[in-house]
XYZ file of C-alpha atoms in Angstrom:
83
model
C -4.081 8.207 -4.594
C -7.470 7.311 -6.033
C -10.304 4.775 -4.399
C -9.934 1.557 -5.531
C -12.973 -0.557 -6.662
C -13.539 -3.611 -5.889
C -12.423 -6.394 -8.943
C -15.119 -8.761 -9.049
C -17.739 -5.515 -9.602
C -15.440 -2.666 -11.381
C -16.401 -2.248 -14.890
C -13.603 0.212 -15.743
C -11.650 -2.368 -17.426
C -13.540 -5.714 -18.066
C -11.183 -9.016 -17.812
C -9.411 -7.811 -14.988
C -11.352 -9.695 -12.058
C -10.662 -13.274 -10.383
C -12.490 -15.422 -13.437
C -9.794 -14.065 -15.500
C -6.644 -14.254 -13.260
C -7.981 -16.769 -10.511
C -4.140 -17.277 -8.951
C -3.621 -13.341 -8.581
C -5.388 -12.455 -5.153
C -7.244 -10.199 -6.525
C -9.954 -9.833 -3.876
C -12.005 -7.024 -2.583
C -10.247 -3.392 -3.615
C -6.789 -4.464 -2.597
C -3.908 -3.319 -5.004
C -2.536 -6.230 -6.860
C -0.306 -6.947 -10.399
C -1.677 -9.170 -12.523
C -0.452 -9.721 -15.792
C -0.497 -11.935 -18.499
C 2.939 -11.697 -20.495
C 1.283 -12.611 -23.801
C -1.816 -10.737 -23.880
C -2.042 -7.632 -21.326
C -1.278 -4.165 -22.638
C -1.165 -2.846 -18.825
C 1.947 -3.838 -17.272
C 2.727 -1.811 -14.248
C 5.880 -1.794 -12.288
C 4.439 -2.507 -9.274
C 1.169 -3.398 -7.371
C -1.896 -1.253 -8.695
C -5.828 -0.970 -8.793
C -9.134 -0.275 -10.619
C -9.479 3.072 -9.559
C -13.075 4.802 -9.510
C -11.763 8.050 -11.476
C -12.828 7.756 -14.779
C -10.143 9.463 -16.330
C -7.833 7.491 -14.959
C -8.918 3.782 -14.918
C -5.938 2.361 -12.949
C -2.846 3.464 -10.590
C -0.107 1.978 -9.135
C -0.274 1.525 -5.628
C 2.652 2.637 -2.686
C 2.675 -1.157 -1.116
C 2.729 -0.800 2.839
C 5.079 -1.898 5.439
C 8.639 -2.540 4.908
C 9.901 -2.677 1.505
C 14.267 -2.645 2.290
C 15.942 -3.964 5.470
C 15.424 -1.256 8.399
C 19.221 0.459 8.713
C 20.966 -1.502 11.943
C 21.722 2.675 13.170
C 18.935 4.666 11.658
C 18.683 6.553 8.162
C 21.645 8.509 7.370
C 21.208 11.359 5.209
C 23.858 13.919 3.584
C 23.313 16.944 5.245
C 21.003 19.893 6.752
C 19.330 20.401 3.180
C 18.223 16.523 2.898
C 15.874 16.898 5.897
């Protein structure tokens, strides 16, 4: 993925900082959804940030850690080829 900039100091995409969306975390350069239903034409599925590529302005974000239940016996896949 692309650096993220920080959201109080990015000027990629004005109105996205914590004055506008003070209940959304978004602190620092950490990846983060905010959204306002009625007026935001972004709406990502998932977590994303103000990247520093100009030609691309944001990007959704891989969130870390554990996103399903670890398997009780391990990941089970279908065969040789799946590896």
């Amino acid at each position: 993925g692309k650096s993220c900039q920080e959201w109080d100091t990015q000027e990629s995409m004005p109105g996205y900082n914590s004055t506008y969306y003070p209940n959304s975390g978004l602190t620092e350069g950490m990846c983060r959804n905010p959204y306002n239903l009625t007026t935001d034409a972004n709406n990502a599925k998932t977590i994303w940030c103000v990247t520093s590529d100009l030609n691309l302005p944001w990007e959704e974000c891989i969130p870390i850690g554990v996103i399903q239940p670890e398997c009780a016996h391990g990941y089970e896949i279908g065969g040789q080829s799946m590896r």
